[in-house]
DNA sequence: CTCAATGCAAATCCTTTGCATACCT
DNA sequence: AGGTATGCAAAGGATTTGCATTGAG
């Protein structure tokens, strides 16, 4: 599993335990994780890990676009996920918090029409659907 | 302008200067406002107004569904707007921060299809488009 | 008069920073 | 050595809370 190492090298970021493990953990998680989630998960694995290292690593990984951050409604903490899973939209369960990534998107034509109607040049968008997953209904 | 007073009475909330003026200010604003925006605007008008009063009033107004809160990408503060302007989506200018409310929505059929494909019961959604407004392009 | 609303200050929560030390090449 | 990364502790910003006082109905 040296894939993560390659990702880092390709961005010219140094390979450090914190960065490596953050990528790995985000890759294996199926939803979003917060800085503190990552800290709790990695603390037992990385000697003396500190929360600020996690925050700094997340900032750097986001800067080189390996990961992306998002803020979900009603959550104050910033959430992180691997970049390539982004550009998906989300089904977010209001009961158990599960996040399902979906890849279809009904927005493209809509964005074009906004461009025409409001002379607004759309460069990106977020679309999150809230509700109840199969298990929680 | 006793409309706001009626709104409050209908919810059984007491009519106080803070609540009244928050509703009025949100009504007249065309975008979102933060707790601090409201505090700054109302401080000169309301004697001794304190920030915590604003926060408490916002919580209560949201609890009775007169207003709604949202968190926008890359903003850490919670944003507020009148409830009836909600269910709109937003064009958010990355340059000047202007927010344009739009009332069309391409999501309804999409939500239905999620229900079928993922057995996920969608109850609400957010859709925000980021880009550049006419003035900032 | 009574209970909810308020002001103020202190407390919290999440995140960021400063600085001295440890690590990598 | 030279620069980045890290840990720790302290600083910050947004929001919340405790408590005594004020105010609305």
Short mmCIF file of C-alpha atoms (C1' of nucleotides) in Angstrom, two decimals:
data_model
loop_
_atom_site.label_atom_id
_atom_site.label_comp_id
_atom_site.label_asym_id
_atom_site.label_seq_id
_atom_site.Cartn_x
_atom_site.Cartn_y
_atom_site.Cartn_z
CA UNK A 1 0.00 0.00 0.00
CA UNK A 2 2.47 2.62 -1.02
CA UNK A 3 -0.10 4.32 -3.17
CA UNK A 4 -0.50 7.09 -0.61
CA UNK A 5 3.20 7.69 -0.63
CA UNK A 6 3.09 8.21 -4.37
CA UNK A 7 0.23 10.64 -4.08
CA UNK A 8 2.29 12.72 -1.72
CA UNK A 9 5.46 12.57 -3.79
CA UNK A 10 3.55 13.68 -6.85
CA UNK A 11 2.60 16.83 -5.04
CA UNK A 12 6.08 17.50 -3.69
CA UNK A 13 4.81 17.30 -0.16
CA UNK A 14 7.13 15.42 2.12
CA UNK A 15 6.06 11.97 3.16
CA UNK A 16 5.26 12.01 6.86
CA UNK A 17 3.41 9.57 9.06
CA UNK A 18 0.64 12.06 9.72
CA UNK A 19 -0.02 12.81 6.06
CA UNK A 20 0.26 9.19 5.04
CA UNK A 21 -2.14 7.98 7.66
CA UNK A 22 -4.62 10.77 7.10
CA UNK A 23 -4.85 9.84 3.43
CA UNK A 24 -5.19 6.19 4.28
CA UNK A 25 -7.85 6.77 6.89
CA UNK A 26 -9.86 9.08 4.66
CA UNK A 27 -9.56 6.56 1.85
CA UNK A 28 -10.94 3.78 3.99
CA UNK A 29 -13.70 5.84 5.56
CA UNK A 30 -16.87 5.91 3.58
CA UNK A 31 -18.14 9.24 4.84
CA UNK A 32 -16.61 12.45 6.00
CA UNK A 33 -14.18 12.71 8.86
CA UNK A 34 -13.36 15.69 11.06
CA UNK A 35 -9.93 16.71 12.24
CA UNK A 36 -10.76 15.26 15.61
CA UNK A 37 -12.03 11.99 14.16
CA UNK A 38 -8.69 11.61 12.45
CA UNK A 39 -6.80 12.58 15.56
CA UNK A 40 -8.61 9.99 17.65
CA UNK A 41 -8.09 7.30 15.05
CA UNK A 42 -4.41 8.02 14.54
CA UNK A 43 -3.33 8.86 18.06
CA UNK A 44 -2.81 5.20 18.97
CA UNK A 45 -0.86 4.58 15.78
CA UNK A 46 1.40 7.59 15.71
CA UNK A 47 3.57 8.34 18.67
CA UNK A 48 2.92 11.72 20.28
CA UNK A 49 0.67 12.85 17.50
CA UNK A 50 -0.80 16.24 18.21
CA UNK A 51 -4.05 17.73 17.04
CA UNK A 52 -2.31 20.69 15.47
CA UNK A 53 -0.31 18.37 13.28
CA UNK A 54 -3.55 16.94 12.02
CA UNK A 55 -4.94 20.38 11.31
CA UNK A 56 -1.78 21.43 9.54
CA UNK A 57 -1.64 18.28 7.49
CA UNK A 58 -5.25 18.69 6.46
CA UNK A 59 -4.61 22.25 5.34
CA UNK A 60 -1.65 21.16 3.27
CA UNK A 61 -3.37 18.18 1.75
CA UNK A 62 -6.25 20.40 0.81
CA UNK A 63 -3.90 22.99 -0.65
CA UNK A 64 -2.49 20.41 -3.04
CA UNK A 65 -5.98 19.14 -3.73
CA UNK A 66 -5.55 15.62 -2.42
CA UNK A 67 -8.48 16.18 -0.10
CA UNK A 68 -11.43 18.56 0.12
CA UNK A 69 -13.28 20.11 2.99
CA UNK A 70 -16.96 20.71 3.41
CA UNK A 71 -19.29 22.03 6.04
CA UNK A 72 -22.55 20.22 6.49
CA UNK A 73 -25.70 21.84 7.81
CA UNK A 74 -25.99 21.69 11.57
CA UNK A 75 -22.43 20.55 12.05
CA UNK A 76 -19.94 23.07 13.22
CA UNK A 77 -16.82 21.07 12.54
CA UNK A 78 -15.23 21.05 9.12
CA UNK A 79 -15.50 17.68 7.37
CA UNK A 80 -12.84 16.15 5.13
CA UNK A 81 -12.82 13.56 2.39
CA UNK A 82 -10.49 12.45 -0.40
CA UNK A 83 -10.66 14.76 -3.35
CA UNK A 84 -11.53 12.18 -5.94
CA UNK A 85 -14.61 11.15 -4.05
CA UNK A 86 -15.75 14.74 -4.27
CA UNK A 87 -17.72 16.11 -7.14
CA UNK A 88 -20.07 13.53 -5.89
CA UNK A 89 -23.10 14.74 -4.10
CA UNK A 90 -24.36 13.32 -0.85
CA UNK A 91 -27.29 11.61 0.74
CA UNK A 92 -26.93 12.41 4.42
CA UNK A 93 -28.93 10.44 6.94
CA UNK A 94 -30.41 12.68 9.61
CA UNK A 95 -30.69 9.75 11.98
CA UNK A 96 -27.41 7.82 11.85
CA UNK A 97 -25.25 10.35 10.04
CA UNK A 98 -24.28 7.96 7.27
CA UNK A 99 -23.16 9.66 4.06
CA UNK A 100 -23.81 8.05 0.69
CA UNK A 101 -21.89 9.43 -2.25
CA UNK A 102 -23.79 9.77 -5.49
CA UNK A 103 -22.35 10.61 -8.83
CA UNK A 104 -25.26 11.66 -10.88
CA UNK A 105 -25.95 15.35 -10.95
CA UNK A 106 -29.04 17.20 -12.11
CA UNK A 107 -27.43 20.59 -11.88
CA UNK A 108 -25.51 21.13 -15.08
CA UNK A 109 -28.30 22.37 -17.28
CA UNK A 110 -29.60 24.33 -14.37
CA UNK A 111 -26.27 26.09 -13.95
CA UNK A 112 -26.34 27.07 -17.60
CA UNK A 113 -29.76 28.54 -17.24
CA UNK A 114 -28.56 30.58 -14.24
CA UNK A 115 -25.84 31.92 -16.43
CA UNK A 116 -28.41 33.12 -18.92
CA UNK A 117 -31.04 34.38 -16.52
CA UNK A 118 -28.85 36.05 -13.93
CA UNK A 119 -25.62 36.64 -15.84
CA UNK A 120 -23.98 34.66 -13.08
CA UNK A 121 -21.03 32.51 -14.08
CA UNK A 122 -21.30 29.30 -12.08
CA UNK A 123 -17.98 27.63 -11.35
CA UNK A 124 -18.97 25.03 -8.79
CA UNK A 125 -21.85 23.89 -6.69
CA UNK A 126 -22.84 21.84 -3.69
CA UNK A 127 -25.86 19.59 -3.56
CA UNK A 128 -26.65 17.60 -0.48
CA UNK A 129 -29.84 15.70 0.16
CA UNK A 130 -30.92 15.12 3.74
CA UNK A 131 -33.29 12.42 4.84
CA UNK A 132 -33.37 8.87 6.14
CA UNK A 133 -31.41 5.90 4.91
CA UNK A 134 -32.86 2.47 4.38
CA UNK A 135 -31.94 1.27 7.87
CA UNK A 136 -33.27 4.29 9.70
CA UNK A 137 -36.63 4.82 8.05
CA UNK B 1 -44.88 47.98 10.50
CA UNK B 2 -46.38 45.84 13.18
CA UNK B 3 -46.24 42.82 10.94
CA UNK B 4 -43.20 41.51 12.82
CA UNK B 5 -45.03 41.87 16.10
CA UNK B 6 -47.81 39.70 14.76
CA UNK B 7 -45.36 37.06 13.59
CA UNK B 8 -44.01 36.86 17.11
CA UNK B 9 -47.38 36.77 18.81
CA UNK B 10 -48.50 33.98 16.54
CA UNK B 11 -45.64 31.88 17.85
CA UNK B 12 -46.26 32.77 21.50
CA UNK B 13 -42.82 34.29 21.76
CA UNK B 14 -42.75 37.50 23.74
CA UNK B 15 -42.32 40.66 21.76
CA UNK B 16 -38.96 42.15 22.60
CA UNK B 17 -36.87 44.81 20.86
CA UNK B 18 -34.19 42.30 19.95
CA UNK B 19 -36.56 39.83 18.32
CA UNK B 20 -38.52 42.52 16.56
CA UNK B 21 -35.46 44.18 15.12
CA UNK B 22 -33.82 40.95 14.10
CA UNK B 23 -36.86 39.99 12.07
CA UNK B 24 -37.03 43.43 10.53
CA UNK B 25 -33.36 43.51 9.65
CA UNK B 26 -33.41 40.03 8.16
CA UNK B 27 -36.51 40.95 6.20
CA UNK B 28 -34.84 43.99 4.71
CA UNK B 29 -31.53 42.29 4.00
CA UNK B 30 -31.37 40.56 0.68
CA UNK B 31 -28.75 37.99 1.59
CA UNK B 32 -27.76 36.16 4.70
CA UNK B 33 -26.72 37.82 7.92
CA UNK B 34 -24.60 36.47 10.74
CA UNK B 35 -25.21 36.96 14.45
CA UNK B 36 -22.47 39.55 14.45
CA UNK B 37 -23.86 41.38 11.42
CA UNK B 38 -27.13 41.71 13.28
CA UNK B 39 -25.41 42.77 16.46
CA UNK B 40 -23.50 45.51 14.68
CA UNK B 41 -26.59 46.73 12.90
CA UNK B 42 -28.78 46.76 15.98
CA UNK B 43 -26.34 47.92 18.61
CA UNK B 44 -26.91 51.60 17.79
CA UNK B 45 -30.67 51.13 17.85
CA UNK B 46 -31.09 49.04 20.97
CA UNK B 47 -29.71 50.27 24.22
CA UNK B 48 -27.15 47.98 25.81
CA UNK B 49 -27.81 45.18 23.35
CA UNK B 50 -25.50 42.27 23.94
CA UNK B 51 -24.26 39.67 21.51
CA UNK B 52 -25.60 36.83 23.59
CA UNK B 53 -29.08 38.28 23.34
CA UNK B 54 -28.73 38.17 19.59
CA UNK B 55 -27.61 34.55 19.69
CA UNK B 56 -30.42 33.60 22.03
CA UNK B 57 -33.00 35.40 19.95
CA UNK B 58 -31.75 33.71 16.79
CA UNK B 59 -32.01 30.29 18.40
CA UNK B 60 -35.54 30.96 19.52
CA UNK B 61 -36.66 32.44 16.24
CA UNK B 62 -35.25 29.42 14.48
CA UNK B 63 -36.95 27.07 16.95
CA UNK B 64 -40.33 28.54 16.03
CA UNK B 65 -39.38 28.48 12.36
CA UNK B 66 -39.53 32.20 11.71
CA UNK B 67 -35.95 32.09 10.50
CA UNK B 68 -33.55 29.47 9.23
CA UNK B 69 -29.84 29.00 9.52
CA UNK B 70 -27.34 27.82 6.97
CA UNK B 71 -23.61 27.33 6.77
CA UNK B 72 -21.94 28.27 3.53
CA UNK B 73 -18.76 26.68 2.27
CA UNK B 74 -15.64 28.44 3.51
CA UNK B 75 -17.50 30.54 6.01
CA UNK B 76 -17.26 29.58 9.62
CA UNK B 77 -20.07 31.74 10.90
CA UNK B 78 -23.64 30.54 10.80
CA UNK B 79 -25.81 32.56 8.42
CA UNK B 80 -29.46 33.48 9.00
CA UNK B 81 -32.37 34.45 6.81
CA UNK B 82 -36.14 34.69 7.12
CA UNK B 83 -37.77 31.31 6.80
CA UNK B 84 -40.03 32.16 3.93
CA UNK B 85 -37.14 33.19 1.74
CA UNK B 86 -35.72 29.74 2.31
CA UNK B 87 -36.46 26.85 0.07
CA UNK B 88 -34.81 29.08 -2.40
CA UNK B 89 -31.39 28.09 -3.57
CA UNK B 90 -28.48 30.45 -3.89
CA UNK B 91 -26.02 31.90 -6.33
CA UNK B 92 -23.08 32.91 -4.20
CA UNK B 93 -20.45 35.21 -5.64
CA UNK B 94 -16.95 34.10 -4.74
CA UNK B 95 -15.64 37.58 -5.28
CA UNK B 96 -18.01 40.02 -3.55
CA UNK B 97 -20.00 37.56 -1.45
CA UNK B 98 -23.35 38.66 -2.83
CA UNK B 99 -26.10 36.05 -2.52
CA UNK B 100 -28.85 35.81 -5.11
CA UNK B 101 -31.90 33.78 -4.17
CA UNK B 102 -33.36 31.61 -6.88
CA UNK B 103 -36.62 29.79 -6.71
CA UNK B 104 -36.40 27.26 -9.43
CA UNK B 105 -35.14 23.87 -8.40
CA UNK B 106 -33.90 20.99 -10.53
CA UNK B 107 -33.76 18.58 -7.64
CA UNK B 108 -37.24 17.20 -7.16
CA UNK B 109 -37.15 14.46 -9.76
CA UNK B 110 -33.63 13.72 -8.74
CA UNK B 111 -34.69 13.22 -5.13
CA UNK B 112 -37.34 10.78 -6.26
CA UNK B 113 -34.82 8.80 -8.19
CA UNK B 114 -32.58 8.63 -5.11
CA UNK B 115 -35.49 7.22 -3.23
CA UNK B 116 -35.78 4.46 -5.79
CA UNK B 117 -32.12 3.75 -6.37
CA UNK B 118 -30.83 3.98 -2.82
CA UNK B 119 -33.98 3.47 -0.76
CA UNK B 120 -33.12 6.78 0.82
CA UNK B 121 -36.06 8.94 1.83
CA UNK B 122 -35.11 12.52 1.03
CA UNK B 123 -36.74 15.11 3.25
CA UNK B 124 -34.78 18.23 2.35
CA UNK B 125 -31.82 19.40 0.39
CA UNK B 126 -29.40 22.23 -0.09
CA UNK B 127 -28.22 23.47 -3.45
CA UNK B 128 -25.82 26.35 -3.69
CA UNK B 129 -24.06 27.48 -6.82
CA UNK B 130 -20.76 29.28 -6.48
CA UNK B 131 -19.26 31.51 -9.12
CA UNK B 132 -19.08 35.14 -10.20
CA UNK B 133 -21.87 37.64 -10.42
CA UNK B 134 -22.37 40.01 -13.30
CA UNK B 135 -20.37 42.81 -11.65
CA UNK B 136 -17.43 40.66 -10.66
CA UNK B 137 -16.77 38.66 -13.80
"C1'" DC C 1 -46.47 39.95 40.33
"C1'" DT C 2 -44.21 36.18 37.82
"C1'" DC C 3 -41.51 34.08 34.65
"C1'" DA C 4 -39.09 34.91 30.54
"C1'" DA C 5 -35.50 37.98 28.56
"C1'" DT C 6 -31.29 40.44 29.10
"C1'" DG C 7 -26.37 42.07 30.13
"C1'" DC C 8 -22.13 40.89 31.49
"C1'" DA C 9 -18.36 38.01 32.21
"C1'" DA C 10 -16.60 33.67 32.11
"C1'" DA C 11 -16.60 29.25 29.92
"C1'" DT C 12 -16.53 26.17 25.71
"C1'" DC C 13 -15.57 24.33 21.41
"C1'" DC C 14 -13.02 24.18 17.25
"C1'" DT C 15 -9.13 25.88 14.98
"C1'" DT C 16 -4.82 28.54 14.46
"C1'" DT C 17 -0.25 30.25 15.84
"C1'" DG C 18 4.42 30.97 18.08
"C1'" DC C 19 8.28 28.99 19.33
"C1'" DA C 20 11.74 25.69 20.47
"C1'" DT C 21 12.98 21.01 19.24
"C1'" DA C 22 13.35 16.94 16.22
"C1'" DC C 23 13.71 15.11 11.62
"C1'" DC C 24 15.07 14.48 6.78
"C1'" DT C 25 18.39 14.84 2.78
"C1'" DA D 1 23.86 22.58 7.92
"C1'" DG D 2 19.22 24.20 6.23
"C1'" DG D 3 14.74 23.96 5.93
"C1'" DT D 4 10.37 21.51 6.96
"C1'" DA D 5 7.58 19.09 10.40
"C1'" DT D 6 6.14 18.49 15.01
"C1'" DG D 7 4.60 19.02 19.99
"C1'" DC D 8 3.11 21.83 23.31
"C1'" DA D 9 1.00 25.65 25.17
"C1'" DA D 10 -1.19 29.75 24.40
"C1'" DA D 11 -4.10 32.63 21.42
"C1'" DG D 12 -8.31 33.30 18.60
"C1'" DG D 13 -12.94 33.52 16.94
"C1'" DA D 14 -17.65 32.01 17.23
"C1'" DT D 15 -21.03 30.52 20.24
"C1'" DT D 16 -22.90 29.18 24.83
"C1'" DT D 17 -23.79 29.47 29.70
"C1'" DG D 18 -24.36 31.06 34.77
"C1'" DC D 19 -26.17 34.33 37.40
"C1'" DA D 20 -28.11 38.53 39.05
"C1'" DT D 21 -31.18 42.10 37.21
"C1'" DT D 22 -34.71 43.95 34.18
"C1'" DG D 23 -38.81 43.85 31.64
"C1'" DA D 24 -43.11 42.03 29.24
"C1'" DG D 25 -47.72 40.52 29.85
#
